[in-house]
mmCIF file of C-alpha atoms in Angstrom:
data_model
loop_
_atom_site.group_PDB
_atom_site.id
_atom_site.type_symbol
_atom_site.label_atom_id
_atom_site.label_comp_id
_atom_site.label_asym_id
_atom_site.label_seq_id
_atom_site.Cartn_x
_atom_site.Cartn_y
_atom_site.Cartn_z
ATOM 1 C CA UNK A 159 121.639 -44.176 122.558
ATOM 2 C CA UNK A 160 119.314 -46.027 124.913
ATOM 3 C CA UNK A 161 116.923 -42.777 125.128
ATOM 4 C CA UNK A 162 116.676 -42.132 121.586
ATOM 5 C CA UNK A 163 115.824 -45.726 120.551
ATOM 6 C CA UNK A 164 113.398 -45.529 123.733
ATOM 7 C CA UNK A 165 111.847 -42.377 121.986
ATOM 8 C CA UNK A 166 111.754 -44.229 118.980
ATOM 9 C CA UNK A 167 110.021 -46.852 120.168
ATOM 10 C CA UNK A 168 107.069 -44.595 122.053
ATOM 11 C CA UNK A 169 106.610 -42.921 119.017
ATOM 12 C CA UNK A 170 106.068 -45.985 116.551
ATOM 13 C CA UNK A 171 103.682 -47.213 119.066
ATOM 14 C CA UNK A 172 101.743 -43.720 119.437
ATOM 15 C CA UNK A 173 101.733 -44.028 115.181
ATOM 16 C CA UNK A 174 100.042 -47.611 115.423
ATOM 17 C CA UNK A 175 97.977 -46.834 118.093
ATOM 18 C CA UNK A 176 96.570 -43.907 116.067
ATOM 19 C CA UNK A 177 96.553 -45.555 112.738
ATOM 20 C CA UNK A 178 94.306 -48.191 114.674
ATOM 21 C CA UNK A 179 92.353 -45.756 116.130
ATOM 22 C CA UNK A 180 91.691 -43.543 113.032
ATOM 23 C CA UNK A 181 90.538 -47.346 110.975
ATOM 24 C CA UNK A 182 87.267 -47.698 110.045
ATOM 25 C CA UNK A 183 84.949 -50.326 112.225
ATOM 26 C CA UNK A 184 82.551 -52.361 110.056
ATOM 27 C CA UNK A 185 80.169 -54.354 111.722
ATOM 28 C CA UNK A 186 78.185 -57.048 109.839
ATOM 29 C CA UNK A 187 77.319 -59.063 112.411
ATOM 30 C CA UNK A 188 73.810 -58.172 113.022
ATOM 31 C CA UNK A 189 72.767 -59.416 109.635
ATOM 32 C CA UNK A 190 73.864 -62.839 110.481
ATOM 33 C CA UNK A 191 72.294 -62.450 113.626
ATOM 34 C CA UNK A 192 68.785 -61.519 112.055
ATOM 35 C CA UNK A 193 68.295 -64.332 109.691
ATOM 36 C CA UNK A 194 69.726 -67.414 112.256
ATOM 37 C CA UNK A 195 66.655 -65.226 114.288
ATOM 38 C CA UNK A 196 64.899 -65.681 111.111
ATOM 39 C CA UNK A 197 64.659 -69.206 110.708
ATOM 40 C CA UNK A 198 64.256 -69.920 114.339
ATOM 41 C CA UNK A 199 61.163 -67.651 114.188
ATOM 42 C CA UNK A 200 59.909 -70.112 111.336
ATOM 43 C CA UNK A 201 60.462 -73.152 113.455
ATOM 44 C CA UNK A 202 57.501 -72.281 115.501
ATOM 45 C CA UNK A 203 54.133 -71.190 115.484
ATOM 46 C CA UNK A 204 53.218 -69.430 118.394
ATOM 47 C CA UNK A 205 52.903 -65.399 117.840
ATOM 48 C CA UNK A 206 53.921 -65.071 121.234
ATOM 49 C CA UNK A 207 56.870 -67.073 120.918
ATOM 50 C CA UNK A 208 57.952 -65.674 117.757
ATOM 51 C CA UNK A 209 57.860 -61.979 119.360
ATOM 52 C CA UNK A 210 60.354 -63.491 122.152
ATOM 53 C CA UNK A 211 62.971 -65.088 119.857
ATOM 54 C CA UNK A 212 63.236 -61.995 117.976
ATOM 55 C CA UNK A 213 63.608 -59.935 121.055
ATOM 56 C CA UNK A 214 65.657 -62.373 123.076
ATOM 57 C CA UNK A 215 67.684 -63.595 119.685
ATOM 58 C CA UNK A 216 68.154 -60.524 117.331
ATOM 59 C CA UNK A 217 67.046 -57.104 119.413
ATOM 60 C CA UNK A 218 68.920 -57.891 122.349
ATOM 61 C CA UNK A 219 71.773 -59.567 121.204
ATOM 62 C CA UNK A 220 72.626 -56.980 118.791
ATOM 63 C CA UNK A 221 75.592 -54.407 118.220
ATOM 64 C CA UNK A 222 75.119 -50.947 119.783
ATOM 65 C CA UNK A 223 74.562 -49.845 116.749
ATOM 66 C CA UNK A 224 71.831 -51.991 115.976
ATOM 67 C CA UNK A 225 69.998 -50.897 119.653
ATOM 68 C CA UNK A 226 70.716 -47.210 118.522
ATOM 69 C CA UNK A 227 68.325 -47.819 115.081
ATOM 70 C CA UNK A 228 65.902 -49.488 117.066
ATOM 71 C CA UNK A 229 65.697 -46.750 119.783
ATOM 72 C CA UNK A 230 65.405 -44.047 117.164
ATOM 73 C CA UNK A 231 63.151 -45.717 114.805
ATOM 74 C CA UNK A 232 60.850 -47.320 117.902
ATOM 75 C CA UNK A 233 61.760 -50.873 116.442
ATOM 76 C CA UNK A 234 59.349 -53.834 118.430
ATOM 77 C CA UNK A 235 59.432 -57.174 117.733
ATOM 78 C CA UNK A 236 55.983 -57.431 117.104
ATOM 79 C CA UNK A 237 56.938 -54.846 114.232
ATOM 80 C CA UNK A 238 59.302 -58.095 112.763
ATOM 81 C CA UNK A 239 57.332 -60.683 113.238
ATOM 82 C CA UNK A 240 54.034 -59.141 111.265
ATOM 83 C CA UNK A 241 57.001 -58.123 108.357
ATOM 84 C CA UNK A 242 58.409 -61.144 108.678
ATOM 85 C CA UNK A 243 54.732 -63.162 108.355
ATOM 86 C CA UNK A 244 53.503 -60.403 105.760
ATOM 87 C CA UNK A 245 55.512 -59.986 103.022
ATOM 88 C CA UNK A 246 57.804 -63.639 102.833
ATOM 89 C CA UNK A 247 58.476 -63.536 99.212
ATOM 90 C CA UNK A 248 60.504 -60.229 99.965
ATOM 91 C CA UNK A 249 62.324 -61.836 102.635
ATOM 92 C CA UNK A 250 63.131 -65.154 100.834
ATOM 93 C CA UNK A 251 64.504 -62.882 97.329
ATOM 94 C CA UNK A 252 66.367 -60.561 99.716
ATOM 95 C CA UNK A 253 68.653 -62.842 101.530
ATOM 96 C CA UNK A 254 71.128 -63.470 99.482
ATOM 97 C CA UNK A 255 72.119 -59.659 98.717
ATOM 98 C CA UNK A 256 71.875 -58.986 102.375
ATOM 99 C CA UNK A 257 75.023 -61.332 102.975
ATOM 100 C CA UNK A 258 76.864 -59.986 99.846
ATOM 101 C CA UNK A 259 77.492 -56.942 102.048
ATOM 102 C CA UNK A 260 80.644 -57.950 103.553
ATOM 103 C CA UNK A 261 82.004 -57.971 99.973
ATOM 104 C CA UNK A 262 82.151 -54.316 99.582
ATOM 105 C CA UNK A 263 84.648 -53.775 102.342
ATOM 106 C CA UNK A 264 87.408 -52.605 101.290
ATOM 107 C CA UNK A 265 85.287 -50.221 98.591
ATOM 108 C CA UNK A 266 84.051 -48.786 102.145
ATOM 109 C CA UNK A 267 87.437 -48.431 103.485
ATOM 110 C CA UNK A 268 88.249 -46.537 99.843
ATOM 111 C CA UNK A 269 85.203 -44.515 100.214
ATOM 112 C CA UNK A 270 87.062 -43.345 103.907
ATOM 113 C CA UNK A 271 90.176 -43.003 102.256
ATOM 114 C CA UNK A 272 89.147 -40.130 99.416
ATOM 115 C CA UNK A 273 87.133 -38.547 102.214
ATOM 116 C CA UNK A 274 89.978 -37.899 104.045
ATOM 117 C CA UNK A 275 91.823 -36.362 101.230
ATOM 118 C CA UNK A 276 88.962 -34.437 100.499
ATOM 119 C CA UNK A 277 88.029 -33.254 104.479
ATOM 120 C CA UNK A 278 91.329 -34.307 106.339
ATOM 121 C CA UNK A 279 89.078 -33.184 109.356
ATOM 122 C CA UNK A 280 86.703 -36.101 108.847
ATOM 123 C CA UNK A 281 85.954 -38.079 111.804
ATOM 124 C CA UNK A 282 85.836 -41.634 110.987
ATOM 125 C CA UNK A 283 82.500 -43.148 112.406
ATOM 126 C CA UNK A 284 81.776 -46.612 113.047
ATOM 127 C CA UNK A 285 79.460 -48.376 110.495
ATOM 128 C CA UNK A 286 76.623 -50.568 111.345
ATOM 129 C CA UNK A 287 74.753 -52.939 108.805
ATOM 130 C CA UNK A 288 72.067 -54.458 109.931
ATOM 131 C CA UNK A 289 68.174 -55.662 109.378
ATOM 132 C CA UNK A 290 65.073 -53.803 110.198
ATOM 133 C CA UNK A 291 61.477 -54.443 109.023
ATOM 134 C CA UNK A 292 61.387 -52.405 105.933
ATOM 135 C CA UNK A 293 61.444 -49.618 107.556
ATOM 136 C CA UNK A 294 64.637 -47.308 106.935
ATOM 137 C CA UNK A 295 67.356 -47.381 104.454
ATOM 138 C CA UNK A 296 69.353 -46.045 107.330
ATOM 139 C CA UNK A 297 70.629 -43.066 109.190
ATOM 140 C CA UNK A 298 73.465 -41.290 110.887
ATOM 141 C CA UNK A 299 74.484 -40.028 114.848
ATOM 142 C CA UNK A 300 76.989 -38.134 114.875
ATOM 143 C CA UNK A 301 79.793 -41.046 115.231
ATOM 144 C CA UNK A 302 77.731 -43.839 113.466
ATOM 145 C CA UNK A 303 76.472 -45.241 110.380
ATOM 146 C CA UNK A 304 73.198 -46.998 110.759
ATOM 147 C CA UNK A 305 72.516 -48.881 107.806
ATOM 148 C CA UNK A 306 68.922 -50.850 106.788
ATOM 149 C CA UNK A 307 70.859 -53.561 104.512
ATOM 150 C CA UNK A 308 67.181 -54.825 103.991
ATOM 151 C CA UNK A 309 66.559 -51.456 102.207
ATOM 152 C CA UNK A 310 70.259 -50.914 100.938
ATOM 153 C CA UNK A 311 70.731 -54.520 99.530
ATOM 154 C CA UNK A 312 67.761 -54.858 97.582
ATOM 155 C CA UNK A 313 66.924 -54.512 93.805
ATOM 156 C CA UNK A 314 65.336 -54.995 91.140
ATOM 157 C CA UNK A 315 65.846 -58.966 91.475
ATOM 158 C CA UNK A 316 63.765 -58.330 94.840
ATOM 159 C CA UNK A 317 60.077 -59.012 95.412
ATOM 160 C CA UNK A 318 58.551 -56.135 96.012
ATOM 161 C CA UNK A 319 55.202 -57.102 95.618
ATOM 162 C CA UNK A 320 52.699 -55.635 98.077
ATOM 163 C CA UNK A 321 55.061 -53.129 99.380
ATOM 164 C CA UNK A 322 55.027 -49.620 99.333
ATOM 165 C CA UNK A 323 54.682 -47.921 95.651
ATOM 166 C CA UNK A 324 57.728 -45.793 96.764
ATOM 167 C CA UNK A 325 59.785 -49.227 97.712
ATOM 168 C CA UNK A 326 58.550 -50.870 94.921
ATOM 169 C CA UNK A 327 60.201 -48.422 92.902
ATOM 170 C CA UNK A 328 63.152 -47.103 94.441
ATOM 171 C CA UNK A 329 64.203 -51.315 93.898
ATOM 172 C CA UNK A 330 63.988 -50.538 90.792
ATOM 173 C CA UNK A 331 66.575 -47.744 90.486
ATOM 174 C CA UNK A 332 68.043 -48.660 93.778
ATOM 175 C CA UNK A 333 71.734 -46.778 93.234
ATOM 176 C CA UNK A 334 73.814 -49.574 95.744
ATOM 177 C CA UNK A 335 74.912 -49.817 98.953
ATOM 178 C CA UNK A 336 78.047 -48.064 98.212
ATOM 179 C CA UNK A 337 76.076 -44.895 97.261
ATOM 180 C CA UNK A 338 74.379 -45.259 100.083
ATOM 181 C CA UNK A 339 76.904 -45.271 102.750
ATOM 182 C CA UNK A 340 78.922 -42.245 100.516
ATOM 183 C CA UNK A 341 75.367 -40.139 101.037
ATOM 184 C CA UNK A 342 75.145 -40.774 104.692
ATOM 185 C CA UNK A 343 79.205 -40.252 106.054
ATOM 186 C CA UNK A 344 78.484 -36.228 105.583
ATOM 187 C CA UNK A 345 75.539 -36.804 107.681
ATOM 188 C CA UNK A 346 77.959 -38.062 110.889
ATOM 189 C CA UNK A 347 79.954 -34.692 109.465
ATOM 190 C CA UNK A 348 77.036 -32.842 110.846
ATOM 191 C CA UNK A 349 76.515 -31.558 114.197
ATOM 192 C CA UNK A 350 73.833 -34.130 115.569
ATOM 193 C CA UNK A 351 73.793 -36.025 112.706
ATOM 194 C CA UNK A 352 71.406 -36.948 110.335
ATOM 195 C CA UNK A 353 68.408 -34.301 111.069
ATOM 196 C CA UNK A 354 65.530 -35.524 109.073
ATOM 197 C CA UNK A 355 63.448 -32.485 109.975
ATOM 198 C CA UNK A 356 64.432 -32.619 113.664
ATOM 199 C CA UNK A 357 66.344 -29.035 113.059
ATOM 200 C CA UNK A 358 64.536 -25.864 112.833
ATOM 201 C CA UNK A 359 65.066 -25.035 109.686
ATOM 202 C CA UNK A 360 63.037 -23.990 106.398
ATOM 203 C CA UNK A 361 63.024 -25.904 103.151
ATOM 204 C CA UNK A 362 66.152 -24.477 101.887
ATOM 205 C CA UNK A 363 68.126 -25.775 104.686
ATOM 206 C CA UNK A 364 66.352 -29.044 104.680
ATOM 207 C CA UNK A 365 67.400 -29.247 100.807
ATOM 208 C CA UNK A 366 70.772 -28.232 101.168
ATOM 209 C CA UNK A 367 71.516 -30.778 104.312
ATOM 210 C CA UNK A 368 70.593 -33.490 102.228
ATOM 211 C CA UNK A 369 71.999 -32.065 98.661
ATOM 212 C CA UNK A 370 75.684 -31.277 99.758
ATOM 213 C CA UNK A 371 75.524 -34.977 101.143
ATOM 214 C CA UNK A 372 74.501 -36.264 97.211
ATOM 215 C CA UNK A 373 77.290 -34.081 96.000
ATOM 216 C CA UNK A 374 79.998 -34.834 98.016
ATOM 217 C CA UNK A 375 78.719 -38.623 97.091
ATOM 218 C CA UNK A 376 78.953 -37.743 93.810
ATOM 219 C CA UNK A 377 83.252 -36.332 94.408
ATOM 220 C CA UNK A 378 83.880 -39.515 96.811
ATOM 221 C CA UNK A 379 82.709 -42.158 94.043
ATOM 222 C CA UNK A 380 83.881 -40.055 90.956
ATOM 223 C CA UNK A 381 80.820 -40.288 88.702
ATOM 224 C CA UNK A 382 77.587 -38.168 88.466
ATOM 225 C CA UNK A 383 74.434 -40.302 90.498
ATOM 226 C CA UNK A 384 72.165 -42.078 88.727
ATOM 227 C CA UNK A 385 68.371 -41.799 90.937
ATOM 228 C CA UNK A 386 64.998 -40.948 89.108
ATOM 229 C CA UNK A 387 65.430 -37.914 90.942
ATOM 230 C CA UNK A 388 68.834 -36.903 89.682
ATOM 231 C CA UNK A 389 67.750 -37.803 86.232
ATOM 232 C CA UNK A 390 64.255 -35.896 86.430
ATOM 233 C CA UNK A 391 66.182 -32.747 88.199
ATOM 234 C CA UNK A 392 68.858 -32.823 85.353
ATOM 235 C CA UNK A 393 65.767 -32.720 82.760
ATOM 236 C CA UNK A 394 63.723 -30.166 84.630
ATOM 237 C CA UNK A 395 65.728 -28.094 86.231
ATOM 238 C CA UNK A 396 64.381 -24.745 85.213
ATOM 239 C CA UNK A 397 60.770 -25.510 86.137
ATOM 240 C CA UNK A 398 61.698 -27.634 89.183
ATOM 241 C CA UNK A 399 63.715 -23.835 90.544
ATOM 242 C CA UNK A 400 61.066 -21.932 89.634
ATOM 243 C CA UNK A 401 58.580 -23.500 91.834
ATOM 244 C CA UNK A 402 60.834 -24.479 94.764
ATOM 245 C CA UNK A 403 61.910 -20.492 94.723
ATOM 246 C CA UNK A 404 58.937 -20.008 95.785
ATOM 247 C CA UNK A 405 58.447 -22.253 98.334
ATOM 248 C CA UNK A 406 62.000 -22.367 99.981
ATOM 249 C CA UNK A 407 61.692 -19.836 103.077
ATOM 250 C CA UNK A 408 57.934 -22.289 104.532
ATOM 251 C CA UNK A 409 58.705 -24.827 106.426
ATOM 252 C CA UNK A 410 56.723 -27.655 104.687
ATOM 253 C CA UNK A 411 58.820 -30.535 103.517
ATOM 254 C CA UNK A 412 56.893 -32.730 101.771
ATOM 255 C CA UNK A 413 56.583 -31.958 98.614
ATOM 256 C CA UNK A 414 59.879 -32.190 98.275
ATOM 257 C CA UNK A 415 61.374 -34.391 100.738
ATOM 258 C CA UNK A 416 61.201 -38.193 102.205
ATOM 259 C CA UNK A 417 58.229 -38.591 100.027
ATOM 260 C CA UNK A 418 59.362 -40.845 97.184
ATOM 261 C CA UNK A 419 60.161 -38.043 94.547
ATOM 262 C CA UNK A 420 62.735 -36.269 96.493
ATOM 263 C CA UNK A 421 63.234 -33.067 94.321
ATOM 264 C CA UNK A 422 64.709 -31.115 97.089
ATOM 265 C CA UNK A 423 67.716 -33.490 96.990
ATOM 266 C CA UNK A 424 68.490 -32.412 93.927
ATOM 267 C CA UNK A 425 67.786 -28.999 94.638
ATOM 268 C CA UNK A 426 70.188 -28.820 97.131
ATOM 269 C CA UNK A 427 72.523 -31.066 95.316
ATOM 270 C CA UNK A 428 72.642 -28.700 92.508
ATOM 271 C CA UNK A 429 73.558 -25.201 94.606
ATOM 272 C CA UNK A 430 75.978 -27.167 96.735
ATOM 273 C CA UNK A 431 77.492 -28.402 93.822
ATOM 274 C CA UNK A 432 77.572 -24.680 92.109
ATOM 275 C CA UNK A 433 79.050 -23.355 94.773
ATOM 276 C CA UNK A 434 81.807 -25.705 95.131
ATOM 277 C CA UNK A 435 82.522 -25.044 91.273
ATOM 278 C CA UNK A 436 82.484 -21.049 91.746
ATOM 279 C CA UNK A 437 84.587 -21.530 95.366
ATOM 280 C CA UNK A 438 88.501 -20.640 94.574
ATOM 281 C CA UNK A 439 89.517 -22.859 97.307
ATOM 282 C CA UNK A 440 88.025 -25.941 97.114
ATOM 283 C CA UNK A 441 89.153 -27.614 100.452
ATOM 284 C CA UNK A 442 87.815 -24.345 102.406
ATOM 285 C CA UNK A 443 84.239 -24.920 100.179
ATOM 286 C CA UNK A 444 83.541 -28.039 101.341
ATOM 287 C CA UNK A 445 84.961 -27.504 105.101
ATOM 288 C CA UNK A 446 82.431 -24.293 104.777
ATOM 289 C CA UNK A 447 79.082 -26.525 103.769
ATOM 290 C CA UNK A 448 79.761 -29.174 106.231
ATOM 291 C CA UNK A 449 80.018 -26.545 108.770
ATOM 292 C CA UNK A 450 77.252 -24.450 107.575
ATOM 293 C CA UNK A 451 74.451 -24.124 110.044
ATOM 294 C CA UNK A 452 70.954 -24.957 108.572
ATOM 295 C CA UNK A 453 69.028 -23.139 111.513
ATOM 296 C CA UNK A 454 70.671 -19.780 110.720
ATOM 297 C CA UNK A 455 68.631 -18.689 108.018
ATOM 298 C CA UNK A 456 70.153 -15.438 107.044
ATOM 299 C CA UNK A 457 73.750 -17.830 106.408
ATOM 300 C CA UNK A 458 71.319 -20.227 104.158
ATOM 301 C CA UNK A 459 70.052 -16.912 101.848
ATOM 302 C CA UNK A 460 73.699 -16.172 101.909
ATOM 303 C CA UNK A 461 74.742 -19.309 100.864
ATOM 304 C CA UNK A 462 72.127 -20.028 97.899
ATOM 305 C CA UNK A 463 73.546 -16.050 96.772
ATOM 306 C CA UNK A 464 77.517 -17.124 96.681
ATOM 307 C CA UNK A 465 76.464 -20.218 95.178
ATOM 308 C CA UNK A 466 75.970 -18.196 92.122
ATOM 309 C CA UNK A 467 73.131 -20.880 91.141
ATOM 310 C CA UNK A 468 70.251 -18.336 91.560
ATOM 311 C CA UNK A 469 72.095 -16.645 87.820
ATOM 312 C CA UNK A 470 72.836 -19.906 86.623
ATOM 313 C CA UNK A 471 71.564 -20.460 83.338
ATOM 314 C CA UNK A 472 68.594 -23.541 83.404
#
């Protein structure tokens, strides 16, 4: 009797210990950290000074996460401090949505939860929010969310004025934080992550890395996505094929990608999507596309042709 409540015992605890294990770790703490960094920047005047505290105070001090964004995005102080000093009407009217963050947490955990039942091979990675110089929205390693809450937060209640055209707009139609965070979990899906041209890969693969990440979006939150370029795609689709047919096997992104109009995402949103409707087994589909590999390019012509969206009428 003594062994089998023993045995009992060790196995409750190995349940916990995995049920802790498997939970999803949010960490907010960097944007409190940037704007108590924030206000002691504005207590001084010194340049030189100001570059310290936001080393010393914010860069530093932050999460791993936060020192993983800033190695892969080259973040400096002196970057802050002129962003901070440049544009402080964005700054002042972002704020407040910055700390409404922690409010969406258990729409996050939900967001893990439908994943799983979706993928039940998803590896839960650990997600970061925290404040760059309007810089990124965010991206993904392969075990981390790295969110720009700067970026993500903001809307059409922010000052945009003398930003970017692109930021200016995508305020506008920003889609939420939420949509946001369901784009980029496929990305820590992906072997190395979040690629952002890093693979070697052609503009089909590039399209289709970021388009199955839209779709499965669109499964995990249960309602199409509403961007300009989703909208525009939706309305164009014909003419928007035939010219990215023709284009797909280069190697040249930009007309398509991380350029403000983002076409390819729908692109590859739309044969990811037909090919999970034509797939018989829907768990295998999407276990297939988050495995497929976007450097072999014969798989990626074989892909677009089982997606049946080539024949699809436009």
């Amino acid at each position: 009797m003594h062994s089998i409540k023993s045995y009992v015992i060790l196995l409750l605890t190995v349940l916990v210990v995995n049920t802790l294990h498997a939970q999803t770790k949010i960490y907010y703490s960097d944007i409190d950290l940037f704007w108590k960094t924030f206000d002691s920047v504005h207590t001084v005047s010194d340049s030189a000074t100001q570059v310290h505290l936001i080393q010393t105070m914010y860069l530093e001090k932050g999460t791993k996460g936060l020192k993983e964004l800033a190695r892969i995005r080259n973040w400096t102080p002196a970057k802050f401090r002129q962003s901070i000093f440049t544009h402080p009407g964005f700054w002042t009217s972002v704020r407040s949505n910055t700390l409404k963050v922690k409010a969406y947490t258990a729409d996050f955990e939900k967001l893990i939860a439908a994943y799983k039942k979706l993928y039940p091979s998803f590896k839960t990675p650990d997600i970061y929010f925290m404040i760059g110089f309007i810089g990124t929205g965010g991206t993904t390693t392969e075990t981390e969310v790295l969110i720009g809450t700067e970026i993500g937060a903001a809307d059409s209640t922010t000052n945009s004025a003398g930003l970017h055209p692109f930021l200016q707009n995508y305020f506008k139609d920003n889609p939420g934080i939420l949509q946001i965070v369901a784009h980029e979990l496929s990305h820590t899906q992906h072997n190395g992550g979040d690629m952002e041209g890093r693979a070697h890969t052609n503009l089909l693969g590039a399209c289709i890395a970021e388009g199955m990440c839209d779709f499965m979006a669109e499964l995990l939150l249960q309602h199409p996505l509403s961007t300009p370029y989703m909208r525009y795609g939706r309305e164009h689709e014909k003419e928007i094929w035939e010219k990215f047919r023709q284009q797909m096997h280069g190697t040249a992104l930009k007309d398509w990608l991380y350029n403000g109009v983002d076409l390819g995402y729908f692109v590859g949103y739309a044969i990811c999507k037909s090919y999970y409707e034509h797939a018989p087994d829907k768990a295998k589909a999407i276990d297939y596309m988050l495995h497929l590999d976007n450097e072999q390019l014969t798989e990626l012509d074989k892909f677009l042709s089982d997606s049946g969206y080539m024949q699809k009428p436009k």
